[in-house]
mmCIF file of C-alpha atoms in Angstrom:
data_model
loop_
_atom_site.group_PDB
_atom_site.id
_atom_site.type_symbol
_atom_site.label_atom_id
_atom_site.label_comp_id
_atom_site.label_asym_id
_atom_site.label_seq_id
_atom_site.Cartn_x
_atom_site.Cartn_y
_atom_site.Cartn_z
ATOM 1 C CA UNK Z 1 -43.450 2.363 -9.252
ATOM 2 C CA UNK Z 2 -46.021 5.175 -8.911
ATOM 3 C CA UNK Z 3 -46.194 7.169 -5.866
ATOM 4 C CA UNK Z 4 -49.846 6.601 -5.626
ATOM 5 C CA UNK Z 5 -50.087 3.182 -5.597
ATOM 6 C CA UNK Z 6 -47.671 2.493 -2.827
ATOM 7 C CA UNK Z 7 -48.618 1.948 0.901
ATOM 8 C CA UNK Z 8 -48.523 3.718 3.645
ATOM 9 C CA UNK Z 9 -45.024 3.877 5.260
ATOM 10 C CA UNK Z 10 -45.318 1.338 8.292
ATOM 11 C CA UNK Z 11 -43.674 2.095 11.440
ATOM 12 C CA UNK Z 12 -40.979 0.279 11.038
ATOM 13 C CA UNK Z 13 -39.785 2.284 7.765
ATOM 14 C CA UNK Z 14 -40.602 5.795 8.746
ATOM 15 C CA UNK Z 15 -37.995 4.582 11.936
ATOM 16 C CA UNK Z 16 -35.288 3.288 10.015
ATOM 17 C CA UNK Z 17 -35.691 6.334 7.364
ATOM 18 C CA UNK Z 18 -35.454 8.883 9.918
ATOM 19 C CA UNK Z 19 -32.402 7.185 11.394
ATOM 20 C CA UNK Z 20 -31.010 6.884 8.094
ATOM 21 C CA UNK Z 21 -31.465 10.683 7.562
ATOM 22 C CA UNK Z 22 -30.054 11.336 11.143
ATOM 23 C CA UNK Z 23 -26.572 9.460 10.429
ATOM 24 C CA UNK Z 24 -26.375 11.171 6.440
ATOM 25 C CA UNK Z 25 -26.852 14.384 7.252
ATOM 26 C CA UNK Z 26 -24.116 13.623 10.208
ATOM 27 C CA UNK Z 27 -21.769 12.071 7.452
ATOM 28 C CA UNK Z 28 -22.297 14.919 5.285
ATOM 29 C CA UNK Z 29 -20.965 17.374 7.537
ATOM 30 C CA UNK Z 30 -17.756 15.447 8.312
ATOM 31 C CA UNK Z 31 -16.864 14.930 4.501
ATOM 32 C CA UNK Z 32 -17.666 18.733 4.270
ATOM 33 C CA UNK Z 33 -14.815 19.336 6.774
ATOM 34 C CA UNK Z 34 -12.410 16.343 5.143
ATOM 35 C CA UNK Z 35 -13.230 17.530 1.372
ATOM 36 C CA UNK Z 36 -12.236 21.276 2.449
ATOM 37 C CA UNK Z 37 -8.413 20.694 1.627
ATOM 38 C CA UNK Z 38 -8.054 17.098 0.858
ATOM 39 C CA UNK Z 39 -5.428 16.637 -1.479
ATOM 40 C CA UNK Z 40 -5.023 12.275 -1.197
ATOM 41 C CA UNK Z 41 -7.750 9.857 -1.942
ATOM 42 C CA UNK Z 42 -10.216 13.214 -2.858
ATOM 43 C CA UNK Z 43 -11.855 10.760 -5.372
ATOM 44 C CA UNK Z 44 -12.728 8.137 -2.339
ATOM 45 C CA UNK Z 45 -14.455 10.708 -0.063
ATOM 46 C CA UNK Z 46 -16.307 12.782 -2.974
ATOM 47 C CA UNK Z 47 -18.297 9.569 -3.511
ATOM 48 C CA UNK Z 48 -18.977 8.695 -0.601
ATOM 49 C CA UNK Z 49 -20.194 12.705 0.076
ATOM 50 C CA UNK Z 50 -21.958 12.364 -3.353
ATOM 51 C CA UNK Z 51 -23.729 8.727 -2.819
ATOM 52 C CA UNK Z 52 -24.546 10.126 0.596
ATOM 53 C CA UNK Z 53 -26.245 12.993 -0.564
ATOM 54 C CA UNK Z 54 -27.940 11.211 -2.904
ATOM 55 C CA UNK Z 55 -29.614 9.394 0.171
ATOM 56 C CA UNK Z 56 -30.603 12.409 1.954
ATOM 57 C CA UNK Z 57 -32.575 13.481 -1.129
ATOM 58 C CA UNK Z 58 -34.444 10.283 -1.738
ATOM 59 C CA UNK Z 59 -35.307 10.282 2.197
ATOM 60 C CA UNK Z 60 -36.604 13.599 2.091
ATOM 61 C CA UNK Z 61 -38.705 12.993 -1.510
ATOM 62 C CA UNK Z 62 -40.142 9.973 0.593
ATOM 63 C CA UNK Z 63 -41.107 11.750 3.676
ATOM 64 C CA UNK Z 64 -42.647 14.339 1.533
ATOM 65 C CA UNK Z 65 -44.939 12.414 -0.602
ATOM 66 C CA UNK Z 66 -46.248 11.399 2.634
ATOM 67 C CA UNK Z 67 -47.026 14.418 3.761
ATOM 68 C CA UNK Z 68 -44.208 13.835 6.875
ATOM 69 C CA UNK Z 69 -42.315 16.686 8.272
ATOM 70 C CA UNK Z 70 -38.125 16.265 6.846
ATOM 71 C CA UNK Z 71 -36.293 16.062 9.871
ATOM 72 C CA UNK Z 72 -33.458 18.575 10.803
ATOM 73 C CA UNK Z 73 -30.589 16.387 11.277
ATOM 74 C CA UNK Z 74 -27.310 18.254 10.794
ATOM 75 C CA UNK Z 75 -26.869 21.184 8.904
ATOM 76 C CA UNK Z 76 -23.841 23.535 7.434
ATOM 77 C CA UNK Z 77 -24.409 25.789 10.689
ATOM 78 C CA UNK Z 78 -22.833 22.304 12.604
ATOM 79 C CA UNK Z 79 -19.825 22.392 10.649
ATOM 80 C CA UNK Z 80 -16.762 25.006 10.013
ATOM 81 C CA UNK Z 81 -14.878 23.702 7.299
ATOM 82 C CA UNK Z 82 -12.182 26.747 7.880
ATOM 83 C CA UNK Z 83 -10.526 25.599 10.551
ATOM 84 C CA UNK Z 84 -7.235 24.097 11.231
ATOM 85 C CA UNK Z 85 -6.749 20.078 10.894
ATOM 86 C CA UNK Z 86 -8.220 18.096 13.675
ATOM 87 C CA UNK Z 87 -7.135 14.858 12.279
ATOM 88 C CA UNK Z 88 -4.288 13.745 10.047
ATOM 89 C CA UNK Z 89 -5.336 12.710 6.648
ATOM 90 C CA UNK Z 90 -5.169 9.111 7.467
ATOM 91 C CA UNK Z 91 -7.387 9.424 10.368
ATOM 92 C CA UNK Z 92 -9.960 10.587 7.760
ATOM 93 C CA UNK Z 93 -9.772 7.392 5.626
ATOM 94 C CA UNK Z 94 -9.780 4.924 9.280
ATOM 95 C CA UNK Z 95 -12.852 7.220 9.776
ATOM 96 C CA UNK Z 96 -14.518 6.261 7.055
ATOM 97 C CA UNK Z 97 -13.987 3.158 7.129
ATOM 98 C CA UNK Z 98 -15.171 2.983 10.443
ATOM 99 C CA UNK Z 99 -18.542 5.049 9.397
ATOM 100 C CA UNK Z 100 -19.464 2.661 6.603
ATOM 101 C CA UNK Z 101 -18.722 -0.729 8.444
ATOM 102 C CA UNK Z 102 -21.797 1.035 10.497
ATOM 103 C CA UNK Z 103 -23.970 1.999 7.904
ATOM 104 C CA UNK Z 104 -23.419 -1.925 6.113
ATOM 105 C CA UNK Z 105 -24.847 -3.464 9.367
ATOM 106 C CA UNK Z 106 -27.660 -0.663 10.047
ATOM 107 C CA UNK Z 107 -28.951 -0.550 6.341
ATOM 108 C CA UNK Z 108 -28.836 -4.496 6.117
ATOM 109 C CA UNK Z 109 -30.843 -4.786 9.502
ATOM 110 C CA UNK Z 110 -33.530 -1.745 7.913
ATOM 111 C CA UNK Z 111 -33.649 -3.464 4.806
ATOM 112 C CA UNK Z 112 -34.917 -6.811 6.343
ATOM 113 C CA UNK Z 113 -37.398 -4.821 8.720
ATOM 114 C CA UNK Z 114 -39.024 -2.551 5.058
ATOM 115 C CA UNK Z 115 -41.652 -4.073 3.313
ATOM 116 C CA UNK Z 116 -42.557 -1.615 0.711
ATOM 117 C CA UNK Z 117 -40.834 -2.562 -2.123
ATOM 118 C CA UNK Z 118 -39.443 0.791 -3.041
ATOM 119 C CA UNK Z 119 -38.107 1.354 0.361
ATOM 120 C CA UNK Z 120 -36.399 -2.175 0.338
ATOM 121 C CA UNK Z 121 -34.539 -1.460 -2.783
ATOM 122 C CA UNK Z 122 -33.447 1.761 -1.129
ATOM 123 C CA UNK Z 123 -32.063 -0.183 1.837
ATOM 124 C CA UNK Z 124 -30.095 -2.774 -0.547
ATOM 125 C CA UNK Z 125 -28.695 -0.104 -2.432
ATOM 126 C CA UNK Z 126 -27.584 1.638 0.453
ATOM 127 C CA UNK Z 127 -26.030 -1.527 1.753
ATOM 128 C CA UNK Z 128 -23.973 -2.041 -1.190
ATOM 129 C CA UNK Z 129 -22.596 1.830 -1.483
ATOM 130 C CA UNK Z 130 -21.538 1.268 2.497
ATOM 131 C CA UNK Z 131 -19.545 -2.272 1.584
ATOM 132 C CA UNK Z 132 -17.994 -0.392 -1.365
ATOM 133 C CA UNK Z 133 -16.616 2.412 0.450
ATOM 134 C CA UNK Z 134 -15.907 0.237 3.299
ATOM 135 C CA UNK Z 135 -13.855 -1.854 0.809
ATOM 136 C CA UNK Z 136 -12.458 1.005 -1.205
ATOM 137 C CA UNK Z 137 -10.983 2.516 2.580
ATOM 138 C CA UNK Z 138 -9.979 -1.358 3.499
ATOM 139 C CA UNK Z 139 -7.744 -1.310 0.570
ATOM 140 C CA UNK Z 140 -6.139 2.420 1.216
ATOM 141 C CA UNK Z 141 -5.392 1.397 4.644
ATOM 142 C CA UNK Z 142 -3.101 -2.041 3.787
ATOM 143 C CA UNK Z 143 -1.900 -0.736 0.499
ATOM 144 C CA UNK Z 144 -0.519 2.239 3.073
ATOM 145 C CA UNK Z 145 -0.035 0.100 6.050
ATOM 146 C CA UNK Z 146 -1.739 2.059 8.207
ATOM 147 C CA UNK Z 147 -3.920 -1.173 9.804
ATOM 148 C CA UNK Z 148 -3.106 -4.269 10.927
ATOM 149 C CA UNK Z 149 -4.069 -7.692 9.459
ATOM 150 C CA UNK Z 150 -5.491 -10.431 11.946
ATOM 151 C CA UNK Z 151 -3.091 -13.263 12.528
ATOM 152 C CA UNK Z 152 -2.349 -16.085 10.321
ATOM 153 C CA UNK Z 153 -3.047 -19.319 11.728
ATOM 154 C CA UNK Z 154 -2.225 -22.768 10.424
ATOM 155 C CA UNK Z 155 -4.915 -24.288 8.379
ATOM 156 C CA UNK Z 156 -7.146 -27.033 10.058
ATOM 157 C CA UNK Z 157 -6.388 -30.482 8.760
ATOM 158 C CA UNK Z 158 -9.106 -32.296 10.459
ATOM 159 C CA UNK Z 159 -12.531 -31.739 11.703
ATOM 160 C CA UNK Z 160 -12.796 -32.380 15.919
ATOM 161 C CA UNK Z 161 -15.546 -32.042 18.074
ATOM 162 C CA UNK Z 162 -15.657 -30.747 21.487
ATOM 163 C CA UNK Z 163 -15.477 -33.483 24.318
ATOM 164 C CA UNK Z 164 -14.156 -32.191 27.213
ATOM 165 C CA UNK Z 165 -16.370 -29.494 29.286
ATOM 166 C CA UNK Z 166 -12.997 -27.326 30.180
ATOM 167 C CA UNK Z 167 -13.312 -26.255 26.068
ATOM 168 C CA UNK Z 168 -16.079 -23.699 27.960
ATOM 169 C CA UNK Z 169 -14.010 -23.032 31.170
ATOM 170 C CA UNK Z 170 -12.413 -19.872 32.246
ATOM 171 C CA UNK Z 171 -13.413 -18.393 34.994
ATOM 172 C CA UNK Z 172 -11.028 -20.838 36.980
ATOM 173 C CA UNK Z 173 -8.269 -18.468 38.783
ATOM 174 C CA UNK Z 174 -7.110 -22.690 39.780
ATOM 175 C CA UNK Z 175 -6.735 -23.810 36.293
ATOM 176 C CA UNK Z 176 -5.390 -22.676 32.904
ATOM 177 C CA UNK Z 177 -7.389 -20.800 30.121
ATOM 178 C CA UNK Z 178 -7.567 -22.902 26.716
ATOM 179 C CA UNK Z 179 -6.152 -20.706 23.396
ATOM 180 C CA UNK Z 180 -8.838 -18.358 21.841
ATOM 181 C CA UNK Z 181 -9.814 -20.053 18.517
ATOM 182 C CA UNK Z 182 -10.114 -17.983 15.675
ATOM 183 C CA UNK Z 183 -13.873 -17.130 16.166
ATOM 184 C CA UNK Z 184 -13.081 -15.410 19.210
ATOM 185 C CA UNK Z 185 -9.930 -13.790 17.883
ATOM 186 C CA UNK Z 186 -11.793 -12.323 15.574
ATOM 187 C CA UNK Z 187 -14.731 -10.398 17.332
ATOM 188 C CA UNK Z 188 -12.117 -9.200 19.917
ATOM 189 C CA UNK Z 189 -9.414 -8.232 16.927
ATOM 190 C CA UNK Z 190 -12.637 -6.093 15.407
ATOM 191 C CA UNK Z 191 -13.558 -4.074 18.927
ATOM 192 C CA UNK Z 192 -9.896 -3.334 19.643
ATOM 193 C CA UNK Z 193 -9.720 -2.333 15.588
ATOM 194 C CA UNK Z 194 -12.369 -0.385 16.134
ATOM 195 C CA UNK Z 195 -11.812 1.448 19.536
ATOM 196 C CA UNK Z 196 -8.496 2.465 18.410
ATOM 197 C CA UNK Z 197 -10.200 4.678 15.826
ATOM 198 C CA UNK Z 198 -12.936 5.474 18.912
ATOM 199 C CA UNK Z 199 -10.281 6.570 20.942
ATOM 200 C CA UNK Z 200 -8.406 9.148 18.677
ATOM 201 C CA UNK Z 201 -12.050 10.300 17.850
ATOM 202 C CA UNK Z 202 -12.397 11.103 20.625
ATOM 203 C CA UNK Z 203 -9.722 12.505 21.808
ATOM 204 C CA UNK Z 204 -10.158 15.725 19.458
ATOM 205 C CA UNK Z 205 -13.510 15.834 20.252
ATOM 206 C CA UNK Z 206 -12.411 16.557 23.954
ATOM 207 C CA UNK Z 207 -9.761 18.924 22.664
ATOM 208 C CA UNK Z 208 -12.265 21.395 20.758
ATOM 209 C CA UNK Z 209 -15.757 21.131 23.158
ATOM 210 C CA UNK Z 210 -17.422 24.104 23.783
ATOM 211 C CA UNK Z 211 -19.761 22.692 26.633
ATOM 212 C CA UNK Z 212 -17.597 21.621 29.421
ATOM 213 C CA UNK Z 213 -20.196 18.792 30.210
ATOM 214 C CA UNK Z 214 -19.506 17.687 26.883
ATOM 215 C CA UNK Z 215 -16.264 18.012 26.974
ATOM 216 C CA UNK Z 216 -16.024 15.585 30.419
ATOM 217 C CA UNK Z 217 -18.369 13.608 28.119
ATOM 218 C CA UNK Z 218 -15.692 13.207 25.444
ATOM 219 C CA UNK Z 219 -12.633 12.639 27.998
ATOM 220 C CA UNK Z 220 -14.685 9.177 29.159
ATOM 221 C CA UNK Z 221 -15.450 7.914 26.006
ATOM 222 C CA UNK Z 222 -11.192 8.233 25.270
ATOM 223 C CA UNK Z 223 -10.844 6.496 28.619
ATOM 224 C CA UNK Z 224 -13.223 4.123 27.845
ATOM 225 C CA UNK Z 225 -11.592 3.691 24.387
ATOM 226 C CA UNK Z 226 -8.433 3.131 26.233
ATOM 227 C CA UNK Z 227 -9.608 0.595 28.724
ATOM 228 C CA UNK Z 228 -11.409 -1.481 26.238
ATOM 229 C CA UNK Z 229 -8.478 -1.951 23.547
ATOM 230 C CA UNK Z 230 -6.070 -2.581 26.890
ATOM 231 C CA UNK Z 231 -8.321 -5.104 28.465
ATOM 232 C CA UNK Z 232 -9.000 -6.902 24.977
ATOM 233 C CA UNK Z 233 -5.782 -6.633 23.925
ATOM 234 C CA UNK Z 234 -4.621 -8.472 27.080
ATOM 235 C CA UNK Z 235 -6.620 -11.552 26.097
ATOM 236 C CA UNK Z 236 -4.956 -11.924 23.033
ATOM 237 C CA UNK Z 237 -1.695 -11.448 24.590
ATOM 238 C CA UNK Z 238 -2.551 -14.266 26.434
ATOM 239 C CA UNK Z 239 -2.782 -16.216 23.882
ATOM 240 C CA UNK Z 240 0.470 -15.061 22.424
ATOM 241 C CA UNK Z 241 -1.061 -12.762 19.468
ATOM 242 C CA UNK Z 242 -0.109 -9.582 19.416
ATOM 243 C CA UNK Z 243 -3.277 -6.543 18.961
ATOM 244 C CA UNK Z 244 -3.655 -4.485 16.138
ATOM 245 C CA UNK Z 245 -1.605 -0.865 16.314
ATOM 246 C CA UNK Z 246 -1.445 1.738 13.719
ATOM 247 C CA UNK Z 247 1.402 4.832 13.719
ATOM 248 C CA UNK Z 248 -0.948 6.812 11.745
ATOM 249 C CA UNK Z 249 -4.730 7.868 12.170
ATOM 250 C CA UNK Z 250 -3.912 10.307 14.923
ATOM 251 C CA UNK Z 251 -5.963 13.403 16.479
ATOM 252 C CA UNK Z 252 -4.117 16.978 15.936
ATOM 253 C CA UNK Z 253 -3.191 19.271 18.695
ATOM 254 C CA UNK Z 254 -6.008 21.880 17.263
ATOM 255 C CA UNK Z 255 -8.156 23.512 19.665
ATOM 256 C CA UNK Z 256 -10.388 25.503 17.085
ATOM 257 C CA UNK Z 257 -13.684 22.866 16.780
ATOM 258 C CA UNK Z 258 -14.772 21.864 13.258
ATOM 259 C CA UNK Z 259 -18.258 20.436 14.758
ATOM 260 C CA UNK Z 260 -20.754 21.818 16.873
ATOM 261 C CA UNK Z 261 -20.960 20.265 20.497
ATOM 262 C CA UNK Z 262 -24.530 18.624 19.073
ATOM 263 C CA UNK Z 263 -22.816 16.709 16.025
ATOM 264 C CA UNK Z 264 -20.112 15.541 18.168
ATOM 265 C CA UNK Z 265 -22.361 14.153 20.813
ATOM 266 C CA UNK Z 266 -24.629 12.444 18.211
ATOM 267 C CA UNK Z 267 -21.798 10.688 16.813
ATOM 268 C CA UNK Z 268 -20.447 9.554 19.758
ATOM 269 C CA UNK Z 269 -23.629 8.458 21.061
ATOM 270 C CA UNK Z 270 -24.286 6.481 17.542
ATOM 271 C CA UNK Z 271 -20.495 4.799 18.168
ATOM 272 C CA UNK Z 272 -21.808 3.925 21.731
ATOM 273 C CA UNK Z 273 -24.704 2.172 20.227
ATOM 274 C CA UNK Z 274 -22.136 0.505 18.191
ATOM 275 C CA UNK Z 275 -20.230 -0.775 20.645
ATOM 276 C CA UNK Z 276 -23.018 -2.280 22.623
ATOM 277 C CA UNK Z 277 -24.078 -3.951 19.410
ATOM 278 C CA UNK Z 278 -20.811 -5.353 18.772
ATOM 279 C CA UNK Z 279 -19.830 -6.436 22.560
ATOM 280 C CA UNK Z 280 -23.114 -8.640 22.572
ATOM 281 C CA UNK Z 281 -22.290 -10.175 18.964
ATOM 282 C CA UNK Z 282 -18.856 -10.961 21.178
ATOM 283 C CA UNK Z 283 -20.243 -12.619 23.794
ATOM 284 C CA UNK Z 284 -22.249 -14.375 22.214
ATOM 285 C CA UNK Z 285 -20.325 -15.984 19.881
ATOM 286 C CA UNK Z 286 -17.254 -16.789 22.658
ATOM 287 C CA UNK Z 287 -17.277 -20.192 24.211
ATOM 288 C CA UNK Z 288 -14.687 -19.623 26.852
ATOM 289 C CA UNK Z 289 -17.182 -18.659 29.599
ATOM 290 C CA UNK Z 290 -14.481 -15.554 30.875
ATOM 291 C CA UNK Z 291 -15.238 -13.751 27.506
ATOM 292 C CA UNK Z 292 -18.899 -13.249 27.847
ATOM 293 C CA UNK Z 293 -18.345 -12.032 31.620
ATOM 294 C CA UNK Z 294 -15.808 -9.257 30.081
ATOM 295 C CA UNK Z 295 -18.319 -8.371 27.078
ATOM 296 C CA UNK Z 296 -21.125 -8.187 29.809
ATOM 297 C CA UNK Z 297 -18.680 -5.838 31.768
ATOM 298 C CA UNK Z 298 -17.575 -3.247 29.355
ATOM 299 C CA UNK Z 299 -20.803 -3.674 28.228
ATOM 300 C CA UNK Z 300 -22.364 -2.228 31.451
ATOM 301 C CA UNK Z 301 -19.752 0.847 30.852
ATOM 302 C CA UNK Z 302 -20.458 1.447 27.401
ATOM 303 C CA UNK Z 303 -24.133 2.073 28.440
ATOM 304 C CA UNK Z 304 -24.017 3.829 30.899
ATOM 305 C CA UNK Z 305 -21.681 6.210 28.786
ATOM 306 C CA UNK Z 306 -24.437 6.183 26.533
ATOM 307 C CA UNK Z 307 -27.228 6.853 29.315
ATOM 308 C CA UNK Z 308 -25.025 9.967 30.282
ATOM 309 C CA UNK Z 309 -24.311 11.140 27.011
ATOM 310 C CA UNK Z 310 -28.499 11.346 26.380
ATOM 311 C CA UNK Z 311 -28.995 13.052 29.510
ATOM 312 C CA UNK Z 312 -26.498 15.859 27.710
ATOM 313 C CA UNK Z 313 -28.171 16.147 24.885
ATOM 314 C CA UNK Z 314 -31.710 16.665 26.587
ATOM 315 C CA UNK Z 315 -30.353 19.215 28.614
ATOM 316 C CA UNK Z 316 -28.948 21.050 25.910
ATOM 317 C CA UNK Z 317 -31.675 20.820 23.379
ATOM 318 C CA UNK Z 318 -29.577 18.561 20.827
ATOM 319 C CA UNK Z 319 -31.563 15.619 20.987
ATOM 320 C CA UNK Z 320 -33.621 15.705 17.787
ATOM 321 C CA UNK Z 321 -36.748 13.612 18.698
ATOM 322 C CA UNK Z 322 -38.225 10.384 16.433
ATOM 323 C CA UNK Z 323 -41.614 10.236 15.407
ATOM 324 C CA UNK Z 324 -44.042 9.047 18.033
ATOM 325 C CA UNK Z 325 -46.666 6.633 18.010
ATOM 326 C CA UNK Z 326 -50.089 7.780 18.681
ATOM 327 C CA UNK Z 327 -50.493 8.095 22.725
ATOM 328 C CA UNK Z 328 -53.800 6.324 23.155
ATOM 329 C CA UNK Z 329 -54.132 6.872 26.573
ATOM 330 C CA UNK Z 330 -53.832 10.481 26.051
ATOM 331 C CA UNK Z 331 -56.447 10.678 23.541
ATOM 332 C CA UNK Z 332 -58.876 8.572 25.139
ATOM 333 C CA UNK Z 333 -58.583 11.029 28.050
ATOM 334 C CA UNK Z 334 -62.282 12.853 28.688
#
């Protein structure tokens, strides 16, 4: 399609672009550091550096045919790919993983909110390099058995409907909780998957910090790690099922940061937005009326982790800021 035939970039596209470019240029920095010795599964995180690369350029050949600045994202000067391990190797792998079940729900969500045609196909495609590498670290991670697989439950044999109002109780302390069914297990399985990998994350994000208020920063988001995959983890216990735990994917003792302070609070800030995403997908999906109440509460933590981790960015001039909308009431001034 030629360039100058196409419309305008709405809103809504120059948004999720810039976003896009924000979280590639991010990912491009970590599989800078990975890539600098990696010895297994090299293949796995070259394409993933190469596909998102690719992505960075077509952002920035889009921005520029419409005369838009390119955005600064992250750069080589936020990564030192010299230093010593901060994560084991399979770390890396749950890490990627991790980064592209993101980028499949992100890209899917821009994708239905483009309208250009060019910039939809962009979206799809980037949707179906995520699920591949997504897949591709999936499969590395069981072959190795590094993660855990949900439970195995016995296979329905009739269809029932729910009669009794109790199905939706909970918040009883006077009478017994019903079993999770397997649409529950599932969302809580996936944030105490995922908060395990959070959690190590951020532990050696704590350990190399330069700013101390980012460094604090970094030491909540573990404990907040911690408390969510304890709390969740509990519920399933209570339903006899045991929660997913790994003996791999673990942060090193290193000191000597790979990151700057600004990459490190950008991607924990994207993981907080994350987690709110996915707690509210969790409530809403859970019948048993205790489970939204929990959702809503660790909700309430993860934002104001979030709220706290923006404030550190302003102060410290890392918060790179999205195009604006024209200010009306500032031009209309006399």
């Amino acid at each position: 399609m030629s360039t100058s035939k196409l419309p305008p970039l709405t809103s809504s596209e120059l948004a999720n672009l810039w976003m896009t470019y924000q979280e590639k240029t991010m990912i491009l920095r970590f599989l800078e550091y990975f890539l600098e010795d990696k010895q297994d599964y090299k293949e796995l995180f070259e394409l993933y550096y190469s596909r998102s690369l690719k992505s960075v350029a077509q952002i920035k050949e889009i921005f520029e045919n419409e005369g838009a600045v390119i955005p600064i994202g992250f750069t080589k000067d936020d990564v030192n790919v010299g230093v010593p391990k901060l994560y084991d190797h399979m770390f890396e792998v749950m890490y990627i993983r991790l980064m592209s079940q993101i980028e499949t729900g992100l890209f899917a969500l821009h994708s239905t909110m483009s309208y250009r045609e060019d910039i939809r196909n962009f979206f799809v495609e980037a949707t179906a390099e995520a699920q591949d590498i997504y897949n591709q670290s999936t499969q590395v991670l069981l072959e190795t058995g590094v993660i855990a697989k949900p439970p195995y439950v016995s296979m329905p044999k009739e269809v029932h409907f729910v009669h009794a109002q109790n199905y939706i109780g909970g918040l009883s302390w006077f009478s017994e909780k019903r079993s999770l069914n397997t649409i529950e297990v599932s969302l809580i399985q996936h944030a105490v998957d995922t908060n395990l990998v959070g959690m190590q994350l951020m532990i050696g994000f704590a350990q190399v910090a330069n700013n101390k208020e980012a460094q604090q920063h970094f030491v909540r988001g573990m404990k907040l790690s911690k408390k969510i995959e304890t709390e969740l983890g509990d519920i399933l216990r209570h339903s006899y099922i045991e929660p997913p735990a790994t003996h791999a994917g673990k942060a090193t003792n290193s000191t000597v940061p790979p990151f700057s302070d600004k990459l490190m609070m950008y991607n924990t800030s994207l993981l907080s937005t994350f987690g709110l995403g996915s707690n509210a997908l969790g409530g809403a999906f859970s019948l048993r009326s205790d489970l939204p109440l929990k959702m809503l509460q660790l909700a309430k933590d993860i934002y104001s982790l979030a709220k706290e981790g923006g404030k550190i960015m302003i102060q410290n001039g890392w918060l790179e800021e999205p195009p604006q909308i024209e200010d009306r009431n500032q031009l209309t001034k006399k």
